[in-house]
C-alpha cells in the first residue's frame, strides 16, 4: 500500500481537533460530524450557520 493511501485513510478517520466545536472548513471534520450527527454536509453547514459552531447546539438543531 502506498503512503498516500495511508494518509488519506488517516485523514478520513481523524476526529475533530476540538470536539466541542463543529468546523466545516476541514474535510475530515465535516466527515466526522456528518457521521456523528447522521446528516448531510448541506444540513451540517446550514445548522452551523443557524446556531454557531457549538457541537451541542448543532446536534440539538439537527435532531429537534
Coordinates of N, CA and C in Angstrom, one line a residue:
X1 N 0.8 -1.2 0.0 CA 0.0 0.0 0.0 C 0.9 1.2 0.0
X2 N 0.5 2.2 -0.8 CA 1.4 3.4 -0.8 C 1.1 4.4 0.3
X3 N 2.0 5.2 0.6 CA 1.9 6.2 1.7 C 0.8 7.1 1.5
X4 N 0.5 7.5 0.3 CA -0.6 8.4 0.0 C -1.9 7.9 0.4
X5 N -2.1 6.6 0.2 CA -3.4 5.9 0.6 C -3.5 5.9 2.1
X6 N -2.4 5.6 2.8 CA -2.4 5.6 4.3 C -2.8 6.9 4.8
X7 N -2.2 8.0 4.3 CA -2.5 9.3 4.7 C -4.0 9.7 4.5
X8 N -4.5 9.3 3.3 CA -5.9 9.6 3.0 C -6.8 8.9 4.0
X9 N -6.6 7.6 4.3 CA -7.4 6.9 5.3 C -7.2 7.5 6.7
X10 N -6.0 7.9 7.0 CA -5.8 8.5 8.3 C -6.7 9.8 8.4
X11 N -6.6 10.6 7.4 CA -7.4 11.8 7.4 C -8.9 11.6 7.5
X12 N -9.4 10.5 6.8 CA -10.8 10.2 6.8 C -11.2 9.7 8.2
X13 N -10.3 9.1 9.0 CA -10.7 8.5 10.3 C -10.4 9.5 11.4
X14 N -9.8 10.6 11.1 CA -9.4 11.6 12.1 C -10.7 12.3 12.7
X15 N -10.6 12.5 14.0 CA -11.7 13.2 14.6 C -11.5 14.7 14.6
X16 N -12.3 15.5 15.2 CA -12.1 16.9 15.3 C -11.0 17.3 16.2
X17 N -10.4 18.4 15.8 CA -9.3 19.0 16.7 C -9.9 19.4 18.0
X18 N -11.1 20.0 18.0 CA -11.8 20.4 19.2 C -13.2 19.8 19.2
X19 N -13.5 18.8 20.0 CA -14.7 18.1 20.0 C -15.9 18.9 20.4
X20 N -15.7 20.1 20.9 CA -16.8 21.0 21.3 C -17.3 21.9 20.3
X21 N -16.5 22.0 19.2 CA -16.8 23.0 18.1 C -16.8 22.2 16.8
X22 N -17.9 22.5 16.0 CA -18.0 22.0 14.6 C -17.3 22.9 13.6
X23 N -16.3 22.3 13.0 CA -15.5 23.0 12.0 C -15.9 22.5 10.6
X24 N -16.5 23.3 9.8 CA -16.9 22.9 8.5 C -15.9 23.3 7.4
X25 N -14.8 23.8 7.8 CA -13.7 24.2 6.9 C -12.7 23.0 6.5
X26 N -12.7 22.0 7.3 CA -11.8 20.9 7.1 C -12.6 19.6 6.7
X27 N -12.2 19.1 5.5 CA -13.0 17.9 5.0 C -13.1 16.7 6.0
X28 N -12.0 16.4 6.8 CA -12.1 15.3 7.7 C -13.0 15.6 8.9
X29 N -13.1 16.9 9.2 CA -14.0 17.3 10.3 C -15.5 17.2 9.8
X30 N -15.7 17.6 8.6 CA -17.1 17.5 8.0 C -17.5 16.0 8.0
X31 N -16.5 15.2 7.6 CA -16.8 13.7 7.5 C -17.1 13.2 8.9
X32 N -16.4 13.6 9.9 CA -16.6 13.2 11.3 C -18.0 13.6 11.8
X33 N -18.3 14.9 11.6 CA -19.5 15.4 12.1 C -20.8 14.9 11.4
X34 N -20.7 14.7 10.1 CA -21.8 14.2 9.4 C -22.1 12.7 9.8
X35 N -21.0 12.0 10.0 CA -21.2 10.6 10.6 C -21.8 10.7 12.0
X36 N -21.3 11.5 12.8 CA -21.7 11.6 14.2 C -23.2 12.0 14.3
X37 N -23.6 13.0 13.5 CA -24.9 13.5 13.6 C -25.9 12.9 12.6
X38 N -25.4 12.0 11.7 CA -26.2 11.3 10.7 C -26.9 12.3 9.9
X39 N -26.1 13.2 9.2 CA -26.7 14.3 8.4 C -25.9 14.5 7.2
X40 N -26.3 15.3 6.2 CA -25.6 15.6 5.0 C -24.7 16.8 5.3
X41 N -23.7 17.0 4.4 CA -22.9 18.2 4.6 C -23.7 19.5 4.5
X42 N -24.7 19.5 3.6 CA -25.5 20.7 3.5 C -26.3 20.9 4.8
X43 N -26.8 19.9 5.4 CA -27.6 20.1 6.7 C -26.6 20.5 7.8
X44 N -25.4 20.0 7.8 CA -24.4 20.4 8.8 C -24.0 21.9 8.7
X45 N -23.7 22.3 7.4 CA -23.3 23.7 7.2 C -24.5 24.6 7.5
X46 N -25.7 24.3 7.2 CA -26.9 25.1 7.5 C -27.1 25.2 9.0
X47 N -26.9 24.1 9.7 CA -27.0 24.1 11.2 C -26.0 25.1 11.8
X48 N -24.8 25.0 11.3 CA -23.7 25.9 11.9 C -24.0 27.3 11.6
X49 N -24.6 27.6 10.4 CA -25.0 29.0 10.0 C -26.1 29.5 11.0
X50 N -27.0 28.6 11.3 CA -28.1 28.9 12.2 C -27.8 29.1 13.6
X51 N -27.0 28.2 14.2 CA -26.8 28.2 15.7 C -25.3 28.4 16.1
X52 N -24.4 28.5 15.2 CA -23.0 28.6 15.5 C -22.3 27.3 15.6
X53 N -21.1 27.3 16.1 CA -20.2 26.1 16.0 C -20.3 25.2 17.2
X54 N -21.0 25.5 18.2 CA -21.1 24.6 19.4 C -21.7 23.3 18.9
X55 N -20.9 22.2 19.2 CA -21.4 20.9 18.9 C -22.7 20.5 19.5
X56 N -22.9 20.9 20.7 CA -24.2 20.7 21.4 C -25.3 21.4 20.7
X57 N -25.1 22.6 20.4 CA -26.2 23.4 19.7 C -26.5 22.9 18.3
X58 N -25.4 22.5 17.6 CA -25.6 21.9 16.3 C -26.4 20.6 16.4
X59 N -26.0 19.8 17.3 CA -26.8 18.5 17.4 C -28.2 18.7 17.8
X60 N -28.5 19.6 18.7 CA -29.9 19.9 19.1 C -30.7 20.5 17.9
X61 N -30.0 21.3 17.1 CA -30.7 21.9 15.9 C -31.0 20.8 14.9
X62 N -30.1 19.9 14.7 CA -30.3 18.8 13.7 C -31.3 17.8 14.1
X63 N -31.4 17.6 15.4 CA -32.3 16.4 15.9 C -33.5 16.9 16.6
X64 N -33.9 18.1 16.5 CA -35.1 18.6 17.1 C -35.9 19.4 16.2

